[in-house]
């Protein structure tokens, strides 16, 4: 794989709904094993979301070299405001440790589309 190639790794759970907000996430890894562990965690989360729809969808996940890019489509503004920074909590910190990462390896951007 050439480092500059953008490769789809997960299709996401996107529906036809129009989001009111979007979160874009980029994670940088130092090795392939940790990147693959992260993909497995995201895959499990996608599978869980498909069985119990929420006021958000996961966007597709792509990788470029040792970076992962994905996003969240939010459909309820109050829910977005309440949950948009949940990745900073202790539970998510434990998840990040499962693929040898921490919040410092993340770039997270939030955008409010419609309100």
Short mmCIF file of C-alpha atoms in Angstrom, two decimals:
data_model
loop_
_atom_site.label_atom_id
_atom_site.label_comp_id
_atom_site.label_asym_id
_atom_site.label_seq_id
_atom_site.Cartn_x
_atom_site.Cartn_y
_atom_site.Cartn_z
CA UNK A 1 0.00 0.00 0.00
CA UNK A 2 1.35 3.40 -0.92
CA UNK A 3 1.21 5.83 1.97
CA UNK A 4 -0.68 8.51 0.04
CA UNK A 5 -3.59 6.22 -0.87
CA UNK A 6 -6.93 6.82 0.86
CA UNK A 7 -8.49 3.40 1.54
CA UNK A 8 -12.03 2.66 2.77
CA UNK A 9 -11.85 0.39 5.82
CA UNK A 10 -15.43 0.57 7.18
CA UNK A 11 -18.65 1.61 5.42
CA UNK A 12 -20.21 3.30 8.46
CA UNK A 13 -23.86 3.30 9.49
CA UNK A 14 -25.04 6.38 7.63
CA UNK A 15 -28.75 6.70 6.93
CA UNK A 16 -30.77 9.01 4.73
CA UNK A 17 -31.31 11.44 7.62
CA UNK A 18 -29.83 14.93 7.35
CA UNK A 19 -27.46 15.72 10.24
CA UNK A 20 -27.69 18.93 12.25
CA UNK A 21 -24.05 18.60 13.30
CA UNK A 22 -20.97 16.66 12.20
CA UNK A 23 -17.85 15.61 14.04
CA UNK A 24 -14.69 14.75 12.07
CA UNK A 25 -11.97 12.68 13.74
CA UNK A 26 -8.39 11.95 12.73
CA UNK A 27 -6.17 9.55 14.69
CA UNK A 28 -2.44 9.17 14.09
CA UNK A 29 -0.77 5.83 14.88
CA UNK A 30 2.87 4.82 15.17
CA UNK A 31 2.40 1.26 13.89
CA UNK A 32 0.11 -0.96 11.82
CA UNK A 33 -0.91 -3.27 14.69
CA UNK A 34 -2.39 -0.45 16.76
CA UNK A 35 -4.18 0.95 13.71
CA UNK A 36 -5.76 -2.47 13.08
CA UNK A 37 -6.84 -2.71 16.74
CA UNK A 38 -8.57 0.66 16.37
CA UNK A 39 -10.36 -0.51 13.22
CA UNK A 40 -11.62 -3.56 15.15
CA UNK A 41 -12.97 -1.30 17.92
CA UNK A 42 -14.70 0.94 15.36
CA UNK A 43 -16.13 -2.14 13.58
CA UNK A 44 -17.62 -3.41 16.87
CA UNK A 45 -19.12 0.02 17.56
CA UNK A 46 -20.65 0.13 14.07
CA UNK A 47 -22.19 -3.33 14.59
CA UNK A 48 -23.67 -2.29 17.94
CA UNK A 49 -25.12 0.92 16.48
CA UNK A 50 -26.86 -1.05 13.71
CA UNK A 51 -28.78 -3.09 16.31
CA UNK A 52 -29.79 -0.09 18.44
CA UNK A 53 -30.14 3.10 16.36
CA UNK A 54 -29.23 6.31 18.16
CA UNK A 55 -29.55 10.04 17.42
CA UNK A 56 -26.24 9.75 15.52
CA UNK A 57 -24.61 7.67 12.77
CA UNK A 58 -20.99 6.74 12.16
CA UNK A 59 -19.63 8.01 8.86
CA UNK A 60 -17.44 5.75 6.76
CA UNK A 61 -13.87 5.19 7.97
CA UNK A 62 -10.84 5.61 5.73
CA UNK A 63 -7.14 5.31 6.29
CA UNK A 64 -4.15 6.99 4.74
CA UNK A 65 -0.85 5.50 5.82
CA UNK A 66 -0.93 5.34 9.62
CA UNK A 67 -3.87 7.74 9.97
CA UNK A 68 -7.56 6.89 10.40
CA UNK A 69 -10.33 9.33 9.48
CA UNK A 70 -13.98 8.96 10.45
CA UNK A 71 -16.89 11.05 11.55
CA UNK A 72 -20.20 11.21 13.36
CA UNK A 73 -23.46 12.57 11.97
CA UNK A 74 -25.62 14.03 14.76
CA UNK A 75 -29.40 14.37 14.40
CA UNK A 76 -30.41 16.02 17.69
CA UNK A 77 -28.79 19.33 18.63
CA UNK A 78 -29.25 18.90 22.38
CA UNK A 79 -27.84 15.36 22.25
CA UNK A 80 -24.88 16.66 20.23
CA UNK A 81 -24.20 19.42 22.77
CA UNK A 82 -24.39 16.88 25.61
CA UNK A 83 -22.28 14.13 23.98
CA UNK A 84 -19.89 15.81 21.53
CA UNK A 85 -16.96 15.67 23.96
CA UNK A 86 -17.69 12.21 25.39
CA UNK A 87 -14.44 10.96 23.82
CA UNK A 88 -12.62 12.86 26.61
CA UNK A 89 -14.14 10.71 29.38
CA UNK A 90 -12.45 7.90 31.34
CA UNK A 91 -14.34 5.11 29.55
CA UNK A 92 -13.13 6.29 26.16
CA UNK A 93 -9.61 6.66 27.59
CA UNK A 94 -9.71 2.94 28.41
CA UNK A 95 -10.86 2.18 24.87
CA UNK A 96 -8.02 4.27 23.45
CA UNK A 97 -5.54 2.36 25.62
CA UNK A 98 -6.74 -0.89 24.01
CA UNK A 99 -5.04 0.30 20.80
CA UNK A 100 -2.15 2.05 22.58
CA UNK A 101 -3.43 5.55 21.93
CA UNK A 102 -4.49 8.59 23.92
CA UNK A 103 -6.44 11.77 23.35
CA UNK A 104 -3.22 13.52 22.29
CA UNK A 105 -3.22 11.39 19.10
CA UNK A 106 -6.65 12.68 18.07
CA UNK A 107 -7.74 15.71 16.08
CA UNK A 108 -11.48 16.28 16.61
CA UNK A 109 -13.49 18.98 14.84
CA UNK A 110 -17.18 19.74 15.39
CA UNK A 111 -19.43 21.51 12.89
CA UNK A 112 -23.03 22.58 13.39
CA UNK A 113 -24.77 22.26 10.05
CA UNK A 114 -28.40 23.11 10.68
CA UNK A 115 -30.23 24.42 13.72
#
